GROMACS .gro file of C-alpha atoms in nm:
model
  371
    1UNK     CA    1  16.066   9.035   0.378
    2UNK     CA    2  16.403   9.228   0.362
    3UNK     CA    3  16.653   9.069   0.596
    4UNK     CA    4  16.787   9.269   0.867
    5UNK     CA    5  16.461   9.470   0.977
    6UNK     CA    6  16.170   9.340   1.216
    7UNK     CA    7  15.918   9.180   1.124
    8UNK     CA    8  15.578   9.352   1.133
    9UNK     CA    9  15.484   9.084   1.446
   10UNK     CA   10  15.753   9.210   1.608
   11UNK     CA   11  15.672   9.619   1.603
   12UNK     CA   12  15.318   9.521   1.738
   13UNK     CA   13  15.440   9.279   2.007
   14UNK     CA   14  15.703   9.583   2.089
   15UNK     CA   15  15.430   9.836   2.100
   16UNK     CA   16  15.162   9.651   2.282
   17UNK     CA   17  15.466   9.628   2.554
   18UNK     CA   18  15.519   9.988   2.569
   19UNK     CA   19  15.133  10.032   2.602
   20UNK     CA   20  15.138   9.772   2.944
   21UNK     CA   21  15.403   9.954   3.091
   22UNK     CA   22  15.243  10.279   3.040
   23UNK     CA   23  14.941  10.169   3.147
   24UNK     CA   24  15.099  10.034   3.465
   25UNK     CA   25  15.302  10.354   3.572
   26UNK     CA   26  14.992  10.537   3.494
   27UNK     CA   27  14.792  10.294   3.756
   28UNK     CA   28  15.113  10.303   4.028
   29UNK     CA   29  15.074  10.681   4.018
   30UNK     CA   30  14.736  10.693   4.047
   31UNK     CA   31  14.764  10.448   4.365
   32UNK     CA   32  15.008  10.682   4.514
   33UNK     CA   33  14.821  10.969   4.455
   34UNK     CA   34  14.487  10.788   4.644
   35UNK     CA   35  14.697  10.654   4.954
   36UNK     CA   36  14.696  11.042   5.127
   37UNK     CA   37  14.329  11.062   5.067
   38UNK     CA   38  14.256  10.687   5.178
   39UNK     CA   39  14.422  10.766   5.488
   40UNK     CA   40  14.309  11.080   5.625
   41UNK     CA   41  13.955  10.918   5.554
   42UNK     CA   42  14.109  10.633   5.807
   43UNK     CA   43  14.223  10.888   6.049
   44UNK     CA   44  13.920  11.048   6.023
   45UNK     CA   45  13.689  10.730   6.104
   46UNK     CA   46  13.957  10.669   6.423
   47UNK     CA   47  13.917  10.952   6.557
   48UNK     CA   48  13.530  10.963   6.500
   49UNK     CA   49  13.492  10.626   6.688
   50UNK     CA   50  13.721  10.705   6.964
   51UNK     CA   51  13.526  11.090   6.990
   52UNK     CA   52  13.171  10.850   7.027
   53UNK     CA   53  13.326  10.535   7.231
   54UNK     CA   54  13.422  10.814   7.480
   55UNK     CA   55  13.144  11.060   7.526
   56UNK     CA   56  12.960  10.659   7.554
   57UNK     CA   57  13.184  10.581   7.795
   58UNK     CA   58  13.158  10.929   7.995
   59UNK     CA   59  12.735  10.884   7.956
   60UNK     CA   60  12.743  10.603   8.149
   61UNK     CA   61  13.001  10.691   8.434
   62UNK     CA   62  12.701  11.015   8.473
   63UNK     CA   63  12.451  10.751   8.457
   64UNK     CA   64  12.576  10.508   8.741
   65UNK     CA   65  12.718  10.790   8.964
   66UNK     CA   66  12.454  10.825   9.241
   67UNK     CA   67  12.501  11.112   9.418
   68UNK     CA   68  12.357  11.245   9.745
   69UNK     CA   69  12.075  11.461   9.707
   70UNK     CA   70  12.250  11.744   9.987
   71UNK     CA   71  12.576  11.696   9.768
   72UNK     CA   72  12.394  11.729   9.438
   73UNK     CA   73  12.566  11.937   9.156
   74UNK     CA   74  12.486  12.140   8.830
   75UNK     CA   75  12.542  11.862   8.531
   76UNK     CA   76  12.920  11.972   8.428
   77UNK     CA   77  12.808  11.913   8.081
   78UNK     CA   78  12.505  12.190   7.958
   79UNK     CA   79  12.272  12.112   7.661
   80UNK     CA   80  12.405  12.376   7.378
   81UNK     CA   81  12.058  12.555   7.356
   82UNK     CA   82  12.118  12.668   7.751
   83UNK     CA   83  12.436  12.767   7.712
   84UNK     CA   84  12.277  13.187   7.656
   85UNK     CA   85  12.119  13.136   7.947
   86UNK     CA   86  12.239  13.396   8.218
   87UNK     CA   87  12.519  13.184   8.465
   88UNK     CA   88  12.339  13.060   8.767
   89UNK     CA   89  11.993  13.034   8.688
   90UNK     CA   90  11.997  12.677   8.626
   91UNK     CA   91  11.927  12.475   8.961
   92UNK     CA   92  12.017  12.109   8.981
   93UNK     CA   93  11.676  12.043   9.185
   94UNK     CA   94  11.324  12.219   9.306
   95UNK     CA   95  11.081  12.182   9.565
   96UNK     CA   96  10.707  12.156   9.581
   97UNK     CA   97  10.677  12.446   9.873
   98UNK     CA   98  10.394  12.697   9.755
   99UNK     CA   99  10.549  13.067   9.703
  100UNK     CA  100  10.282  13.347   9.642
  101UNK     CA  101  10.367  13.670   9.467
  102UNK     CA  102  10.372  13.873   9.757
  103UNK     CA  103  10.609  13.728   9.967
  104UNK     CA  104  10.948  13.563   9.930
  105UNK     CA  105  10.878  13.287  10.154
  106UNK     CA  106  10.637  12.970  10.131
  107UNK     CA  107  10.315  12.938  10.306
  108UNK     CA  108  10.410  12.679  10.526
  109UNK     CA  109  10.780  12.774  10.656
  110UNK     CA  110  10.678  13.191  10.668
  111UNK     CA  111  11.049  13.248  10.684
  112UNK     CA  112  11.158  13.087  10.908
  113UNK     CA  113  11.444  12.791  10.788
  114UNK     CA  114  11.346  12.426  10.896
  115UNK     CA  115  11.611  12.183  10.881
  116UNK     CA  116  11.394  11.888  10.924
  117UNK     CA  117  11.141  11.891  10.585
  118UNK     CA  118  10.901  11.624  10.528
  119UNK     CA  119  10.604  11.511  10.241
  120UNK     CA  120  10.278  11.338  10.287
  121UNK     CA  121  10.152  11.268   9.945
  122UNK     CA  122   9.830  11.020   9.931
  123UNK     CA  123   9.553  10.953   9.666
  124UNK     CA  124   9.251  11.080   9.761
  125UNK     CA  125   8.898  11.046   9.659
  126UNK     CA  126   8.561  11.251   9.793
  127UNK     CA  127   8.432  10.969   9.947
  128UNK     CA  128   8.726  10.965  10.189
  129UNK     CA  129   8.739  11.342  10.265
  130UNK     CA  130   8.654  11.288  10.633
  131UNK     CA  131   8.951  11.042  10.679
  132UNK     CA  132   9.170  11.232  10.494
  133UNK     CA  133   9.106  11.603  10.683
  134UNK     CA  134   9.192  11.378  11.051
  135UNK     CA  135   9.497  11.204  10.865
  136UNK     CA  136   9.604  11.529  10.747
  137UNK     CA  137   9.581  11.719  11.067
  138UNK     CA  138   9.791  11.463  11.241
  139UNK     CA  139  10.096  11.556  10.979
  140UNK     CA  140  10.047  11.954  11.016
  141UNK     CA  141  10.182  12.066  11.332
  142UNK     CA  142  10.473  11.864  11.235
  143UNK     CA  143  10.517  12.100  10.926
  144UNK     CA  144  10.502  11.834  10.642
  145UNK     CA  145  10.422  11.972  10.283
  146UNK     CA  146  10.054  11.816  10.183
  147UNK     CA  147  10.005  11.656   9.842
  148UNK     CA  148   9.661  11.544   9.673
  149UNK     CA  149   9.634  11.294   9.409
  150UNK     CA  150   9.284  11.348   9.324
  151UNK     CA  151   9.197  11.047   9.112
  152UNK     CA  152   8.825  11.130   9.072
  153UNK     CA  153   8.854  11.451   8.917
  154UNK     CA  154   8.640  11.586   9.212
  155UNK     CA  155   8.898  11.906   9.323
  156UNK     CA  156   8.629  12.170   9.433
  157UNK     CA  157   8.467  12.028   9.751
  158UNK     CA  158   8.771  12.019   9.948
  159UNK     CA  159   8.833  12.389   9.958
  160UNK     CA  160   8.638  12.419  10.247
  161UNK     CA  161   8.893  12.275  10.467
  162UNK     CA  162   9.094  12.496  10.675
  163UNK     CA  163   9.420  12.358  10.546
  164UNK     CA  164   9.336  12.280  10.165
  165UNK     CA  165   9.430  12.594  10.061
  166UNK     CA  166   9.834  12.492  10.197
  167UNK     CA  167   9.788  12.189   9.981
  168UNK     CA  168   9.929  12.093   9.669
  169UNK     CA  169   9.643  11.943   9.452
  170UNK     CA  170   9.707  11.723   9.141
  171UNK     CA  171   9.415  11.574   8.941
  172UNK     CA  172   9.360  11.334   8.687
  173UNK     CA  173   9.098  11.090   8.617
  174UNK     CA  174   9.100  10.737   8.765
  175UNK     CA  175   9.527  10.707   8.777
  176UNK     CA  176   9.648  10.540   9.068
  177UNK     CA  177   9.951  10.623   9.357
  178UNK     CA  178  10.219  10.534   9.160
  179UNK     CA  179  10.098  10.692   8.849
  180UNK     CA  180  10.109  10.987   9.044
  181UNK     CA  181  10.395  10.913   9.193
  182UNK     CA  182  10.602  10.838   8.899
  183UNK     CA  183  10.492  11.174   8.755
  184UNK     CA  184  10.498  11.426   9.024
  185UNK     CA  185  10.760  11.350   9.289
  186UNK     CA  186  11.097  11.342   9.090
  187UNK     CA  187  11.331  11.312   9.334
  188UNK     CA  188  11.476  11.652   9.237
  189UNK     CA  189  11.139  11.825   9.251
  190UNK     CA  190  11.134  11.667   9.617
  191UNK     CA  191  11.515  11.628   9.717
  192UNK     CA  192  11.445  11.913  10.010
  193UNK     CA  193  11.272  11.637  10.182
  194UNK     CA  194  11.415  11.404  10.421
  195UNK     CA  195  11.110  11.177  10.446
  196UNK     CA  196  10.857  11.104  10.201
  197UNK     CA  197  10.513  10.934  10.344
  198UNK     CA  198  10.306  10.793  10.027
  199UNK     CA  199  10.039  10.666  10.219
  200UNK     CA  200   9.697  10.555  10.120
  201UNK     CA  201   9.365  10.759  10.197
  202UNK     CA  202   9.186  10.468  10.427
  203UNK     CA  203   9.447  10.453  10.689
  204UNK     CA  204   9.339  10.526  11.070
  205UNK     CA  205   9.584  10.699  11.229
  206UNK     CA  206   9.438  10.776  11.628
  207UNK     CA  207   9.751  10.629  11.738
  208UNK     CA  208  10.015  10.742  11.524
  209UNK     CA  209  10.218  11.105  11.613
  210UNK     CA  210  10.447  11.185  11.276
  211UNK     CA  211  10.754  11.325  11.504
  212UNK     CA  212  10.773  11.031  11.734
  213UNK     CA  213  10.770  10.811  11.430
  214UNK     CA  214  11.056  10.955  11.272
  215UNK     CA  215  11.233  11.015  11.584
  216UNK     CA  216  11.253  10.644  11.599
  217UNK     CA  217  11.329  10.615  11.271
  218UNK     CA  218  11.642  10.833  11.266
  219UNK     CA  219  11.751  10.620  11.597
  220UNK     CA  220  11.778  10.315  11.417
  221UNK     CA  221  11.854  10.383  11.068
  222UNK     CA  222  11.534  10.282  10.924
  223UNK     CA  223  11.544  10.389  10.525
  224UNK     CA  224  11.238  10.245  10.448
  225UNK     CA  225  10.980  10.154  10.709
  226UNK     CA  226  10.615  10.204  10.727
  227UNK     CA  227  10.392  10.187  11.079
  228UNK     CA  228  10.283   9.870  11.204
  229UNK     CA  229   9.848   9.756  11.156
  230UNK     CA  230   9.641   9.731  11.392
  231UNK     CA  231   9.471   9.379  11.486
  232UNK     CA  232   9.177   9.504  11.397
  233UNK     CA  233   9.226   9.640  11.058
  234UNK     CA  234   9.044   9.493  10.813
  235UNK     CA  235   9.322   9.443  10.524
  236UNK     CA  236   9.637   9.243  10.610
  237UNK     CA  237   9.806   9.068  10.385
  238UNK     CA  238  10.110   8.957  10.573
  239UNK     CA  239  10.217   8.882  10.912
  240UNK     CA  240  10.530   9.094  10.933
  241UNK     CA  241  10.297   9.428  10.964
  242UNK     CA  242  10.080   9.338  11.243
  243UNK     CA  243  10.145   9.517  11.534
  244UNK     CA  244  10.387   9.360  11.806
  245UNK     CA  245  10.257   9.486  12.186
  246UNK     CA  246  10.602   9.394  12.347
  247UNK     CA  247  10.817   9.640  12.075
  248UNK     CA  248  10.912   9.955  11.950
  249UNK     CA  249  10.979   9.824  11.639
  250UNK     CA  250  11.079   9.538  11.457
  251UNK     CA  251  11.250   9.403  11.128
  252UNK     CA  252  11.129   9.029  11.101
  253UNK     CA  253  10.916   8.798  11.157
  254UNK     CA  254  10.891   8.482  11.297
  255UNK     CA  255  10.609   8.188  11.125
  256UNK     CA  256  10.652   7.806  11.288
  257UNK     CA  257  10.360   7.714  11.140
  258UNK     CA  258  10.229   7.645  10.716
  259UNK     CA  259  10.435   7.624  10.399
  260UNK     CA  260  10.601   7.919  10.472
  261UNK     CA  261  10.851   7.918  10.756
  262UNK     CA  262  11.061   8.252  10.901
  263UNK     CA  263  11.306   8.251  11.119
  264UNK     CA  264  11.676   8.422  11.194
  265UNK     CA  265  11.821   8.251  10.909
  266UNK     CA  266  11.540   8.416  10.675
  267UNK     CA  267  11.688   8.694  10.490
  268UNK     CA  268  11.420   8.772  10.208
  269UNK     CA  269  11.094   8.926  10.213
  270UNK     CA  270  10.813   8.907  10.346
  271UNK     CA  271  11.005   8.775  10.648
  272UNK     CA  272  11.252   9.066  10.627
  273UNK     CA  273  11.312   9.355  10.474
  274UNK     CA  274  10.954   9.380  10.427
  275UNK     CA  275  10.713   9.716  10.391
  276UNK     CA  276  10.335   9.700  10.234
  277UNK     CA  277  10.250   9.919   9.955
  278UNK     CA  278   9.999  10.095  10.180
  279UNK     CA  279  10.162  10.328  10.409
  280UNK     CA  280  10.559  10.298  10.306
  281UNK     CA  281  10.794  10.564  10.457
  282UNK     CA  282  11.118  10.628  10.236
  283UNK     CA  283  11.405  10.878  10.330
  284UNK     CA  284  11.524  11.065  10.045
  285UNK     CA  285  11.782  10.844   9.927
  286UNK     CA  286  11.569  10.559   9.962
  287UNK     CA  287  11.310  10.734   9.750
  288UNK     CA  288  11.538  10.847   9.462
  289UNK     CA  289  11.595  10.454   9.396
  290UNK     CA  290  11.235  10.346   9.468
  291UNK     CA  291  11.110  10.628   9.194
  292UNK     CA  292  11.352  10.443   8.942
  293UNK     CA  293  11.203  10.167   9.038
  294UNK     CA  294  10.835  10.255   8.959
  295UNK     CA  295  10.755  10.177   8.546
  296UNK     CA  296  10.622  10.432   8.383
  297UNK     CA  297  10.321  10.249   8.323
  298UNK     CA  298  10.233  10.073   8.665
  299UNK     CA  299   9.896  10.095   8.773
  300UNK     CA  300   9.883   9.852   9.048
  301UNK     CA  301  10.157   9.846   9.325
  302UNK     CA  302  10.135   9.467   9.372
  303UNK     CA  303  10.445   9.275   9.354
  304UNK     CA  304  10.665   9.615   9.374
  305UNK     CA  305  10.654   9.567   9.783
  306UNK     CA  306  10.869   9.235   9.739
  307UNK     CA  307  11.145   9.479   9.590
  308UNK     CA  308  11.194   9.758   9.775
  309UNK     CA  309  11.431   9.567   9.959
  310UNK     CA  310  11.659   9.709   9.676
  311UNK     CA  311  11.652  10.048   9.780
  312UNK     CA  312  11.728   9.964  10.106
  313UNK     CA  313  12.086  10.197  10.082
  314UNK     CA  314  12.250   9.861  10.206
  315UNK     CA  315  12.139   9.581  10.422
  316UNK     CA  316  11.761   9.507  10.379
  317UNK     CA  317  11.748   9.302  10.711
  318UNK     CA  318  11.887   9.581  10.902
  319UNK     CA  319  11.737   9.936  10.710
  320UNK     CA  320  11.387   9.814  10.620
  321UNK     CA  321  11.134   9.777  10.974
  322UNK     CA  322  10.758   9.803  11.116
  323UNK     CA  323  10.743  10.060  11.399
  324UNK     CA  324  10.488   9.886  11.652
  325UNK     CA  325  10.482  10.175  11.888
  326UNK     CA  326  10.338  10.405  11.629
  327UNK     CA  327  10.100  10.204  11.466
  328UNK     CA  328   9.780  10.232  11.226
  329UNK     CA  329   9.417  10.071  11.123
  330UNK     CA  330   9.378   9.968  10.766
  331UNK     CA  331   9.043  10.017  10.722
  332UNK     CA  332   9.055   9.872  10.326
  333UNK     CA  333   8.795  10.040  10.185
  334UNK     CA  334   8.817  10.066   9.808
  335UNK     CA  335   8.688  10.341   9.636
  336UNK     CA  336   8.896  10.377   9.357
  337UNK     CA  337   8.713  10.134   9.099
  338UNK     CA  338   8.407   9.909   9.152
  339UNK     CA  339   8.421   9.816   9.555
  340UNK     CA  340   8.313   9.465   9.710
  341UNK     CA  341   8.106   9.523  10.031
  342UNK     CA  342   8.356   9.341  10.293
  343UNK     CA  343   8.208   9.240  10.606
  344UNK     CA  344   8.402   9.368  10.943
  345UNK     CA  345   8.651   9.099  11.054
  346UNK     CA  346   8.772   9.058  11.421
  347UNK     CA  347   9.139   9.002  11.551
  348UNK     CA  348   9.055   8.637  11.518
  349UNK     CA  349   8.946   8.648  11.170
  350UNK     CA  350   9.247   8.830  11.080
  351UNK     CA  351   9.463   8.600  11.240
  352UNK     CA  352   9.309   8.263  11.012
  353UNK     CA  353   9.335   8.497  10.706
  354UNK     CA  354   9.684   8.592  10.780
  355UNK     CA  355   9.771   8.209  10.809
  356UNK     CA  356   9.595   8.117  10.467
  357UNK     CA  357   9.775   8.426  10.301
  358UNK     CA  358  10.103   8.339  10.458
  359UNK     CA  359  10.066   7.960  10.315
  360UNK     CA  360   9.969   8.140   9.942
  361UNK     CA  361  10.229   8.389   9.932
  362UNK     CA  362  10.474   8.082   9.980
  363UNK     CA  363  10.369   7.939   9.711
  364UNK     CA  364  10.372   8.217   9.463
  365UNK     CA  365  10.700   8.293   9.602
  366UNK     CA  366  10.800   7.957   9.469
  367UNK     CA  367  10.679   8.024   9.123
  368UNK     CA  368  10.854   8.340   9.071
  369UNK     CA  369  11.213   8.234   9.254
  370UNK     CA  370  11.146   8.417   9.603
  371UNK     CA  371  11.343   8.268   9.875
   0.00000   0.00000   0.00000
């Protein structure tokens, strides 16, 4: 080794230090080069969730905003595949009024504007085409659009009816009201309407005139009523729609007697704010909520008349009634599905079976939290 030069350790250790440092400024550079990319990539995500947080945001304001049906507007916000779609042509509702080719108005106003527009719409069956044709004709002269569910695919026979031919006429096999219902009376197809009647097809109706009914109705700011039963209809299931002989109308009901007690401190159905499933009367607004009610899959109505109380457009104790002075006979005759041959009952009959129904319903109240 010649004294005064490095030693061959020494070169190595001296290059592998040159080699770290390079290595490093090569890796700084390469971070400083990636910093621009890493955040536009951040920007980019920000801006992406902000963009989808607020059209989530703005989808649910839409959602939640109920407007009235004569205030309704054109969705500010247009799928893109309607956007070539000449302006104007898209209409925020529609009606179920029948308009032939050869003339501009519908068969039942014949041009002439009626501010007061109602729909019967009931389930009907052959078997009941005699009860139907005298329920119908009560509705007609007070020019309410006619709808047929026609739930046992029998259509034909019922053309020979003077007014079938003004009817609408739906069928499908076996499906029930509010399969119908759900399907076929969107509230924007039928937001023209100011009542809707979805009535059954075994209903008596001698003593029942549509226009006094919803004269009444309008009076006292019923949004969901339905008319009172007989005494001597053979179906009733609670006491609240029997018909009072001392009232117009009335909103409660008063039981002393069994399990389940009403009085003016009751403020849940069936004391209050109480309509059957049978012959329910809902005015527009009332209906758009009720239809949101209705599952897409519900067959049977029962349970559903314990929540309408919901669609009451405020107060249930005060907007949902009975009207006693136009009243009906629920004959309960079953002919959609295998029928039980019921005996006639009299007013005193119905009376004991009122009582035992009242004392059940207050116990299956209990067991599903109705107070």
């Amino acid at each position: 080794m010649i004294h005064g030069l490095p030693s061959m350790k020494s070169i190595k250790s001296l290059k592998s230090l040159v080699r770290k440092k390079t290595n490093a400024q090569e890796v700084s550079k390469s971070g400083w080069k990636m910093k621009p990319f890493l955040a536009l990539m951040c920007t980019a995500l920000l801006i992406f969730w902000y963009k989808t947080t607020n059209i989530q945001f703005e989808q649910t304001e839409i959602e939640e905003t109920d407007y009235p049906f004569d205030m309704a507007k054109e969705s500010e916000t247009v799928n893109d595949k309607l956007k070539g779609l000449p302006h104007g042509i898209i209409q925020p509702r529609s009606d179920l009024e029948l308009k032939p080719l050869w003339s501009r108005s519908s068969l039942r106003s014949k041009g002439v504007e009626m501010t007061n527009r109602n729909l019967l719409a009931i389930p009907v069956g052959i078997k009941q085409k005699v009860n139907v044709d005298a329920l119908v004709k009560k509705f007609l002269p007070a020019n309410f659009t006619i709808v047929l569910f026609h739930y046992d695919g029998n259509m034909d026979k019922w053309w020979d009816l003077e007014w079938s031919s003004k009817a609408i006429h739906i069928v499908a096999q076996n499906q029930t009201k509010w399969w119908f219902a759900k399907r076929f009376l969107h509230p924007d197809v039928v937001s023209i309407y100011d009542y809707i009647f979805l009535w059954d097809e075994d209903l008596g109706v001698e003593n029942f005139n549509p226009e006094r009914y919803l004269r009444i109705v309008k009076s006292v700011g019923l949004e969901i009523s339905q008319p009172a039963l007989d005494h001597n209809s053979t179906e009733i299931h609670h006491k609240i729609t029997l018909r009072s002989r001392t009232k117009k109308f009335h909103r409660r009901v008063y039981i002393n007697r069994g399990h389940k007690r009403c009085s003016n401190t009751s403020a849940d159905p069936p004391c209050t704010g109480f309509v059957e499933g049978m012959a329910p009367v809902f005015s527009k607004a009332a209906w758009f909520c009720t239809w949101n009610l209705i599952q897409n899959d519900l067959v049977h109505g029962w349970g559903m008349d314990m929540k309408l109380g919901y669609c009451a457009q405020g107060d249930r104790t005060k907007n949902v009634g009975i009207m006693d002075s136009e009243y009906i006979v629920h004959q309960g005759i079953q002919t959609l599905g295998e029928s039980v041959p019921e005996k006639k009952t009299t007013a005193r009959d119905v009376r004991a079976r009122v009582s035992l129904i009242d004392s059940k319903t207050f116990s299956i109240s209990n067991s599903f939290g109705f107070h």
